[in-house]
mmCIF file of C-alpha atoms in Angstrom:
data_model
loop_
_atom_site.group_PDB
_atom_site.id
_atom_site.type_symbol
_atom_site.label_atom_id
_atom_site.label_comp_id
_atom_site.label_asym_id
_atom_site.label_seq_id
_atom_site.Cartn_x
_atom_site.Cartn_y
_atom_site.Cartn_z
ATOM 1 C CA MET A 1 -0.097 0.112 -0.031
ATOM 2 C CA LYS A 2 1.416 3.491 -0.771
ATOM 3 C CA ASP A 3 0.903 6.787 1.192
ATOM 4 C CA CYS A 4 0.539 10.343 -0.189
ATOM 5 C CA SER A 5 3.980 10.588 -1.123
ATOM 6 C CA GLY A 6 3.968 7.400 -3.197
ATOM 7 C CA SER A 7 6.089 5.539 -0.932
ATOM 8 C CA VAL A 8 5.182 2.044 0.287
ATOM 9 C CA LYS A 9 3.502 2.041 3.552
ATOM 10 C CA ASN A 10 4.360 -0.941 5.988
ATOM 11 C CA VAL A 11 1.199 -2.596 6.599
ATOM 12 C CA PRO A 12 0.944 -4.192 10.103
ATOM 13 C CA ASP A 13 0.789 -7.881 9.772
ATOM 14 C CA ASN A 14 -0.454 -9.100 13.228
ATOM 15 C CA LEU A 15 -3.219 -8.028 15.549
ATOM 16 C CA LYS A 16 -0.831 -6.574 18.250
ATOM 17 C CA ALA A 17 1.056 -4.432 15.810
ATOM 18 C CA VAL A 18 -2.273 -2.984 14.625
ATOM 19 C CA VAL A 19 -3.776 -2.135 18.013
ATOM 20 C CA GLU A 20 -0.351 -0.520 18.783
ATOM 21 C CA GLU A 21 -0.850 1.579 15.792
ATOM 22 C CA PHE A 22 -4.499 2.475 16.365
ATOM 23 C CA LEU A 23 -3.612 3.537 19.876
ATOM 24 C CA LEU A 24 -0.940 5.750 18.576
ATOM 25 C CA TYR A 25 -3.273 7.244 15.933
ATOM 26 C CA GLN A 26 -6.057 7.909 18.424
ATOM 27 C CA GLY A 27 -3.527 9.682 21.046
ATOM 28 C CA SER A 28 -1.574 11.841 18.465
ATOM 29 C CA VAL A 29 -3.862 12.425 15.713
ATOM 30 C CA ARG A 30 -7.418 12.401 17.261
ATOM 31 C CA ASN A 31 -6.088 13.581 20.537
ATOM 32 C CA LEU A 32 -8.391 11.306 22.709
ATOM 33 C CA SER A 33 -8.269 11.692 26.387
ATOM 34 C CA VAL A 34 -5.909 9.536 28.645
ATOM 35 C CA ASN A 35 -8.881 7.759 30.367
ATOM 36 C CA THR A 36 -10.340 7.026 26.823
ATOM 37 C CA LEU A 37 -7.039 5.711 25.575
ATOM 38 C CA THR A 38 -6.716 3.541 28.616
ATOM 39 C CA GLY A 39 -10.176 2.150 27.995
ATOM 40 C CA TYR A 40 -9.157 1.199 24.390
ATOM 41 C CA GLN A 41 -6.082 -0.267 25.611
ATOM 42 C CA ASN A 42 -7.426 -2.371 28.244
ATOM 43 C CA ASP A 43 -10.266 -3.867 25.973
ATOM 44 C CA LEU A 44 -7.994 -4.506 22.940
ATOM 45 C CA GLU A 45 -5.285 -6.315 25.227
ATOM 46 C CA LYS A 46 -8.165 -8.477 25.863
ATOM 47 C CA LEU A 47 -8.686 -9.101 22.028
ATOM 48 C CA CYS A 48 -5.060 -10.050 21.588
ATOM 49 C CA LEU A 49 -4.905 -12.235 24.508
ATOM 50 C CA TRP A 50 -8.006 -14.443 23.383
ATOM 51 C CA LEU A 51 -7.188 -14.301 19.458
ATOM 52 C CA GLY A 52 -3.468 -14.267 19.710
ATOM 53 C CA GLU A 53 -1.040 -11.185 19.397
ATOM 54 C CA ASP A 54 0.166 -12.747 15.970
ATOM 55 C CA CYS A 55 -3.114 -13.210 14.786
ATOM 56 C CA PRO A 56 -3.383 -11.687 11.201
ATOM 57 C CA VAL A 57 -6.109 -8.777 11.605
ATOM 58 C CA GLY A 58 -7.677 -9.756 8.121
ATOM 59 C CA SER A 59 -8.355 -13.464 9.377
ATOM 60 C CA VAL A 60 -10.440 -12.351 12.330
ATOM 61 C CA THR A 61 -14.310 -13.094 12.017
ATOM 62 C CA ALA A 62 -17.547 -12.096 13.600
ATOM 63 C CA GLU A 63 -17.245 -15.570 15.408
ATOM 64 C CA ASP A 64 -13.858 -14.747 16.797
ATOM 65 C CA ILE A 65 -15.458 -11.493 18.304
ATOM 66 C CA ARG A 66 -18.411 -13.307 19.665
ATOM 67 C CA PHE A 67 -15.971 -15.778 21.269
ATOM 68 C CA CYS A 68 -14.249 -12.972 22.997
ATOM 69 C CA ILE A 69 -17.617 -11.629 24.126
ATOM 70 C CA GLY A 70 -18.470 -15.154 25.521
ATOM 71 C CA LYS A 71 -15.208 -15.234 27.397
ATOM 72 C CA LEU A 72 -16.192 -11.777 29.077
ATOM 73 C CA SER A 73 -19.543 -13.337 29.985
ATOM 74 C CA GLU A 74 -17.739 -16.272 31.416
ATOM 75 C CA LYS A 75 -16.010 -13.725 33.769
ATOM 76 C CA LYS A 76 -19.382 -12.241 34.835
ATOM 77 C CA ALA A 77 -18.642 -8.971 32.806
ATOM 78 C CA ALA A 78 -21.638 -6.402 32.959
ATOM 79 C CA PRO A 79 -23.416 -5.571 29.981
ATOM 80 C CA ALA A 80 -21.942 -2.194 29.893
ATOM 81 C CA SER A 81 -18.324 -3.618 29.978
ATOM 82 C CA ILE A 82 -19.194 -5.900 27.185
ATOM 83 C CA ASN A 83 -20.465 -3.113 24.987
ATOM 84 C CA ARG A 84 -17.528 -0.890 25.940
ATOM 85 C CA PHE A 85 -15.365 -3.803 24.738
ATOM 86 C CA LEU A 86 -17.248 -4.139 21.340
ATOM 87 C CA ALA A 87 -17.224 -0.394 20.750
ATOM 88 C CA ALA A 88 -13.333 -0.573 21.117
ATOM 89 C CA VAL A 89 -13.246 -3.379 18.773
ATOM 90 C CA ARG A 90 -15.188 -1.779 16.205
ATOM 91 C CA SER A 91 -13.138 1.276 16.353
ATOM 92 C CA LEU A 92 -10.218 -0.900 15.709
ATOM 93 C CA PHE A 93 -11.719 -2.499 12.550
ATOM 94 C CA ALA A 94 -13.287 0.654 11.485
ATOM 95 C CA TYR A 95 -9.592 2.080 11.628
ATOM 96 C CA CYS A 96 -8.180 -0.774 9.608
ATOM 97 C CA ARG A 97 -10.735 -0.558 6.971
ATOM 98 C CA ARG A 98 -10.298 3.091 6.612
ATOM 99 C CA PHE A 99 -6.595 2.700 5.794
ATOM 100 C CA GLY A 100 -6.878 -0.380 3.594
ATOM 101 C CA TYR A 101 -5.638 -3.438 6.038
ATOM 102 C CA ILE A 102 -8.995 -5.040 5.625
ATOM 103 C CA THR A 103 -11.752 -5.257 3.216
ATOM 104 C CA TYR A 104 -14.492 -6.696 5.309
ATOM 105 C CA ASP A 105 -15.249 -5.527 8.802
ATOM 106 C CA PRO A 106 -16.394 -8.294 11.010
ATOM 107 C CA ALA A 107 -17.430 -6.135 13.917
ATOM 108 C CA GLN A 108 -20.344 -4.769 12.011
ATOM 109 C CA GLU A 109 -21.948 -8.139 12.244
ATOM 110 C CA VAL A 110 -21.542 -8.188 16.089
ATOM 111 C CA HIS A 111 -24.627 -6.805 18.120
ATOM 112 C CA THR A 112 -24.459 -5.142 21.276
ATOM 113 C CA VAL A 113 -25.760 -6.479 24.277
ATOM 114 C CA ARG A 114 -29.250 -5.271 25.857
ATOM 115 C CA GLN A 115 -28.475 -3.291 28.917
ATOM 116 C CA PRO A 116 -31.052 -2.877 31.776
ATOM 117 C CA LYS A 117 -31.980 0.788 31.880
ATOM 118 C CA LEU A 118 -30.635 1.810 35.500
ATOM 119 C CA MET A 119 -31.445 5.164 37.086
ATOM 120 C CA PRO A 120 -28.432 7.307 37.906
ATOM 121 C CA ARG A 121 -27.352 7.114 41.500
ATOM 122 C CA PHE A 122 -28.056 10.493 43.209
ATOM 123 C CA MET A 123 -28.220 11.797 46.764
ATOM 124 C CA THR A 124 -31.190 13.440 48.638
ATOM 125 C CA VAL A 125 -30.689 17.150 49.845
ATOM 126 C CA SER A 126 -30.123 15.693 53.300
ATOM 127 C CA GLU A 127 -27.539 12.871 52.260
ATOM 128 C CA VAL A 128 -25.454 15.526 50.328
ATOM 129 C CA ASN A 129 -25.429 18.037 53.301
ATOM 130 C CA ASP A 130 -24.473 15.106 55.611
ATOM 131 C CA LEU A 131 -21.699 13.949 53.408
ATOM 132 C CA CYS A 132 -20.489 17.590 52.939
ATOM 133 C CA SER A 133 -20.209 17.935 56.623
ATOM 134 C CA GLN A 134 -18.304 14.842 57.495
ATOM 135 C CA PRO A 135 -14.933 16.347 56.935
ATOM 136 C CA GLU A 136 -15.496 18.760 59.898
ATOM 137 C CA LYS A 137 -17.065 15.881 62.078
ATOM 138 C CA GLN A 138 -14.691 12.878 61.354
ATOM 139 C CA GLU A 139 -11.210 14.638 60.990
ATOM 140 C CA ILE A 140 -10.125 11.745 58.866
ATOM 141 C CA LEU A 141 -8.088 13.297 56.237
ATOM 142 C CA TRP A 142 -7.792 17.149 55.533
ATOM 143 C CA GLU A 143 -10.678 18.836 56.862
ATOM 144 C CA SER A 144 -10.533 22.073 54.642
ATOM 145 C CA ARG A 145 -9.401 20.340 51.237
ATOM 146 C CA ASP A 146 -12.227 17.755 51.512
ATOM 147 C CA THR A 147 -14.844 20.045 52.433
ATOM 148 C CA ALA A 148 -13.951 22.251 49.559
ATOM 149 C CA LEU A 149 -13.788 19.201 47.126
ATOM 150 C CA PHE A 150 -17.058 18.032 48.236
ATOM 151 C CA GLU A 151 -18.707 21.415 47.543
ATOM 152 C CA LEU A 152 -17.017 22.040 44.358
ATOM 153 C CA LEU A 153 -18.192 18.581 43.011
ATOM 154 C CA TYR A 154 -21.571 19.336 44.341
ATOM 155 C CA SER A 155 -22.029 23.099 43.084
ATOM 156 C CA SER A 156 -20.318 22.279 39.686
ATOM 157 C CA GLY A 157 -21.390 18.902 38.434
ATOM 158 C CA CYS A 158 -18.034 18.428 37.349
ATOM 159 C CA ARG A 159 -16.459 14.815 36.604
ATOM 160 C CA VAL A 160 -13.833 13.713 38.876
ATOM 161 C CA SER A 161 -11.045 13.718 35.951
ATOM 162 C CA GLU A 162 -12.034 17.399 35.487
ATOM 163 C CA LEU A 163 -12.032 18.371 39.095
ATOM 164 C CA SER A 164 -8.410 16.738 39.616
ATOM 165 C CA SER A 165 -7.131 18.743 36.702
ATOM 166 C CA LEU A 166 -8.717 22.078 37.598
ATOM 167 C CA LYS A 167 -5.847 24.561 38.034
ATOM 168 C CA LEU A 168 -6.009 27.822 39.981
ATOM 169 C CA SER A 169 -5.500 29.642 36.696
ATOM 170 C CA ASP A 170 -8.788 28.282 35.267
ATOM 171 C CA PHE A 171 -10.718 30.166 38.132
ATOM 172 C CA SER A 172 -12.353 33.667 37.361
ATOM 173 C CA ALA A 173 -11.014 36.508 39.707
ATOM 174 C CA ASP A 174 -13.856 36.132 42.250
ATOM 175 C CA PHE A 175 -13.845 32.327 42.197
ATOM 176 C CA LYS A 176 -17.525 32.295 41.053
ATOM 177 C CA SER A 177 -16.795 30.168 38.066
ATOM 178 C CA ALA A 178 -13.930 28.221 36.120
ATOM 179 C CA VAL A 179 -13.143 26.931 32.867
ATOM 180 C CA VAL A 180 -12.963 23.054 32.731
ATOM 181 C CA THR A 181 -11.739 20.841 29.985
ATOM 182 C CA GLY A 182 -14.141 17.808 29.467
ATOM 183 C CA LYS A 183 -14.467 15.029 27.255
ATOM 184 C CA GLY A 184 -13.323 15.506 23.451
ATOM 185 C CA GLY A 185 -10.891 18.349 24.895
ATOM 186 C CA LYS A 186 -14.107 20.759 24.900
ATOM 187 C CA ASP A 187 -13.992 23.532 27.359
ATOM 188 C CA ARG A 188 -17.062 25.030 29.143
ATOM 189 C CA TRP A 189 -17.927 27.100 32.104
ATOM 190 C CA VAL A 190 -18.781 25.769 35.537
ATOM 191 C CA PHE A 191 -20.042 27.841 38.665
ATOM 192 C CA PHE A 192 -19.707 27.630 42.313
ATOM 193 C CA THR A 193 -22.206 28.449 45.233
ATOM 194 C CA PRO A 194 -21.179 30.781 48.079
ATOM 195 C CA GLU A 195 -20.661 27.543 50.257
ATOM 196 C CA ALA A 196 -18.194 26.190 47.836
ATOM 197 C CA ARG A 197 -16.316 29.542 47.681
ATOM 198 C CA ASN A 198 -16.104 29.976 51.316
ATOM 199 C CA ALA A 199 -14.814 26.381 51.474
ATOM 200 C CA LEU A 200 -12.104 27.633 49.100
ATOM 201 C CA LYS A 201 -11.258 30.371 51.105
ATOM 202 C CA GLN A 202 -10.528 27.998 54.148
ATOM 203 C CA TYR A 203 -8.764 25.511 52.166
ATOM 204 C CA LEU A 204 -6.328 27.996 49.751
ATOM 205 C CA PRO A 205 -4.154 29.195 52.653
ATOM 206 C CA GLU A 206 -3.678 25.715 53.933
ATOM 207 C CA ARG A 207 -2.846 24.454 50.328
ATOM 208 C CA GLN A 208 0.002 27.030 50.041
ATOM 209 C CA GLN A 209 1.614 25.652 53.189
ATOM 210 C CA HIS A 210 1.954 22.444 51.644
ATOM 211 C CA ILE A 211 3.380 23.413 48.277
ATOM 212 C CA HIS A 212 6.995 23.058 47.737
ATOM 213 C CA GLN A 213 8.449 26.247 46.461
ATOM 214 C CA GLU A 214 11.105 24.286 44.325
ATOM 215 C CA HIS A 215 8.361 22.360 42.926
ATOM 216 C CA PRO A 216 5.216 24.616 42.604
ATOM 217 C CA VAL A 217 1.977 23.039 41.194
ATOM 218 C CA GLN A 218 -0.863 24.569 39.430
ATOM 219 C CA GLU A 219 -3.685 22.088 40.359
ATOM 220 C CA LEU A 220 -6.098 23.240 42.800
ATOM 221 C CA PHE A 221 -6.275 20.169 44.889
ATOM 222 C CA ILE A 222 -3.146 18.594 46.259
ATOM 223 C CA ASN A 223 -2.121 15.750 48.827
ATOM 224 C CA LEU A 224 -0.574 16.089 52.026
ATOM 225 C CA LYS A 225 2.840 15.757 50.177
ATOM 226 C CA GLY A 226 2.145 18.730 47.807
ATOM 227 C CA THR A 227 1.463 16.925 44.779
ATOM 228 C CA PRO A 228 -1.525 17.133 42.480
ATOM 229 C CA LEU A 229 -4.467 14.977 43.805
ATOM 230 C CA THR A 230 -5.347 12.368 41.245
ATOM 231 C CA ALA A 231 -8.630 11.383 40.128
ATOM 232 C CA ARG A 232 -8.080 7.965 41.931
ATOM 233 C CA GLY A 233 -7.105 9.974 45.172
ATOM 234 C CA ILE A 234 -10.397 11.919 45.091
ATOM 235 C CA ARG A 235 -12.325 8.750 44.783
ATOM 236 C CA TYR A 236 -10.464 7.370 47.907
ATOM 237 C CA ILE A 237 -11.225 10.508 49.882
ATOM 238 C CA ILE A 238 -15.086 10.073 49.007
ATOM 239 C CA SER A 239 -15.038 6.407 49.934
ATOM 240 C CA ARG A 240 -13.488 7.094 53.487
ATOM 241 C CA TYR A 241 -16.200 9.626 54.292
ATOM 242 C CA SER A 242 -19.105 7.832 52.624
ATOM 243 C CA GLY A 243 -18.025 4.454 53.960
ATOM 244 C CA ALA A 244 -18.234 3.040 57.600
ATOM 245 C CA GLU A 245 -16.131 5.838 59.183
ATOM 246 C CA GLY A 246 -18.673 8.508 57.810
ATOM 247 C CA THR A 247 -22.234 8.273 56.831
ATOM 248 C CA ASN A 248 -22.086 4.380 55.742
ATOM 249 C CA ARG A 249 -23.623 5.204 52.470
ATOM 250 C CA PRO A 250 -21.028 4.704 50.130
ATOM 251 C CA VAL A 251 -21.346 6.478 46.910
ATOM 252 C CA SER A 252 -18.988 7.479 44.030
ATOM 253 C CA PRO A 253 -17.858 10.884 42.744
ATOM 254 C CA HIS A 254 -20.266 10.563 39.904
ATOM 255 C CA ALA A 255 -22.981 10.781 42.630
ATOM 256 C CA PHE A 256 -22.238 14.291 43.109
ATOM 257 C CA ARG A 257 -22.644 14.992 39.274
ATOM 258 C CA HIS A 258 -25.814 13.024 39.482
ATOM 259 C CA THR A 259 -27.281 14.897 42.263
ATOM 260 C CA PHE A 260 -26.467 18.091 40.611
ATOM 261 C CA ALA A 261 -28.205 17.339 37.537
ATOM 262 C CA THR A 262 -31.328 16.219 39.325
ATOM 263 C CA ALA A 263 -31.507 19.020 41.376
ATOM 264 C CA MET A 264 -31.083 21.608 38.770
ATOM 265 C CA LEU A 265 -33.960 19.861 36.694
ATOM 266 C CA ALA A 266 -36.312 19.328 39.585
ATOM 267 C CA ASN A 267 -35.831 23.081 40.182
ATOM 268 C CA GLY A 268 -36.873 24.132 36.813
ATOM 269 C CA ALA A 269 -33.482 24.435 34.899
ATOM 270 C CA ASP A 270 -33.840 24.282 31.447
ATOM 271 C CA ILE A 271 -32.771 20.892 30.084
ATOM 272 C CA ARG A 272 -30.382 22.625 27.419
ATOM 273 C CA VAL A 273 -28.871 24.524 29.880
ATOM 274 C CA VAL A 274 -28.229 21.531 32.041
ATOM 275 C CA GLN A 275 -26.665 19.751 29.224
ATOM 276 C CA GLU A 276 -24.470 22.746 28.556
ATOM 277 C CA MET A 277 -23.276 22.790 32.396
ATOM 278 C CA LEU A 278 -22.620 19.028 32.224
ATOM 279 C CA GLY A 279 -20.725 18.858 29.163
ATOM 280 C CA HIS A 280 -22.921 16.428 27.467
ATOM 281 C CA SER A 281 -22.693 16.008 23.798
ATOM 282 C CA SER A 282 -26.223 14.526 23.448
ATOM 283 C CA ILE A 283 -29.123 15.670 25.109
ATOM 284 C CA SER A 284 -30.293 11.875 25.184
ATOM 285 C CA THR A 285 -27.817 11.667 28.137
ATOM 286 C CA THR A 286 -29.197 14.580 30.080
ATOM 287 C CA GLN A 287 -32.381 13.213 29.804
ATOM 288 C CA ARG A 288 -31.528 10.441 32.121
ATOM 289 C CA TYR A 289 -32.014 12.975 34.856
ATOM 290 C CA THR A 290 -35.579 13.960 34.083
ATOM 291 C CA HIS A 291 -36.692 11.292 36.452
ATOM 292 C CA ILE A 292 -38.520 12.934 39.396
ATOM 293 C CA THR A 293 -38.574 11.488 42.949
ATOM 294 C CA THR A 294 -41.985 10.324 44.522
ATOM 295 C CA ASP A 295 -41.669 13.125 47.295
ATOM 296 C CA HIS A 296 -41.366 15.741 44.219
ATOM 297 C CA LEU A 297 -44.662 14.183 42.649
ATOM 298 C CA VAL A 298 -46.217 14.456 45.967
ATOM 299 C CA ARG A 299 -45.310 18.041 46.395
ATOM 300 C CA MET A 300 -46.492 19.086 42.986
ATOM 301 C CA TYR A 301 -49.749 17.202 43.470
ATOM 302 C CA ASN A 302 -50.641 18.918 46.810
ATOM 303 C CA ARG A 303 -49.634 22.541 45.206
ATOM 304 C CA ALA A 304 -51.864 21.857 41.997
ATOM 305 C CA HIS A 305 -54.850 19.903 43.080
ATOM 306 C CA PRO A 306 -57.760 21.817 44.559
ATOM 307 C CA HIS A 307 -58.066 19.121 47.514
ATOM 308 C CA GLY A 308 -54.462 19.024 48.176
ATOM 309 C CA SER A 309 -52.415 19.533 51.416
ATOM 310 C CA PRO A 310 -50.219 22.817 50.635
ATOM 311 C CA GLU A 311 -49.664 23.207 54.546
ATOM 312 C CA LYS A 312 -48.059 19.553 54.782
ATOM 313 C CA ASP A 313 -46.159 20.559 51.458
ATOM 314 C CA GLU A 314 -44.601 23.369 53.354
ATOM 315 C CA SER A 315 -43.405 21.316 56.073
ATOM 316 C CA ASP A 316 -42.009 18.815 53.930
ATOM 317 C CA ARG A 317 -39.847 21.205 52.324
ATOM 318 C CA SER A 318 -38.596 22.753 55.816
ATOM 319 C CA THR A 319 -37.346 19.484 56.568
ATOM 320 C CA GLN A 320 -34.888 18.918 53.694
#
């Protein structure tokens, strides 16, 4: 095969070589995020393991791919994990066909696995307030940092990867907003409540004390060693405060994002605005949050129906 200059291009002759070239292309040309590349790599390593690294890419059949899906099922992989694997395989073979390595794409014959429609896990007002108060109550790790971390997650709807990469230079001068880089390298504005800004004011002086002058860092959240806090570190912090030592209602960082979206929509925010704030490319993703809790339905009924009970509705709100 010849490239644009007319010279002969080396065609990868086995699955391992094709996967390595594919990952390099996705990272250097398409500029995909580290998390996306890691996901591709993990799934395609399974493909190489089960079909053999030396397997010619042109000899892979739809039955081979179904065999791999069967191996995932044997390992009790969730439907979402199986479909993610298939998506990575489809991307790989689409790449191979685009560049003329194959003429037949076997991945197109393999169907995705049906997934149960699960509602996003979100917290009630009292649950999120309880969790945000845990750093002060428990003194487990670093009180001011962890309080600021929780408040920023809740008020902005950021992904954990976005929060871990947030730098001081990304903030507006009054700390009311910041620019984060989301999936696909897309920038968007996120906003912070007075509670979040007050928590930041408590944290920033302490942060400065942990910064090594010879190795300054720009990331907002750091660990006790003065180095940037990773997404994994944030997950660990949340697991400590939401586990047995804290609320004993384990949640993931994404629960803050779900709670943010649910609260915004339940309180009348336009779905397009919420879509922009969350950084969703498709509004169908945002529509998952349009579910309404039973309590909210009762409140709406009591407000609207002539024989409803507005007094009871007011007392319900006062306890939240």
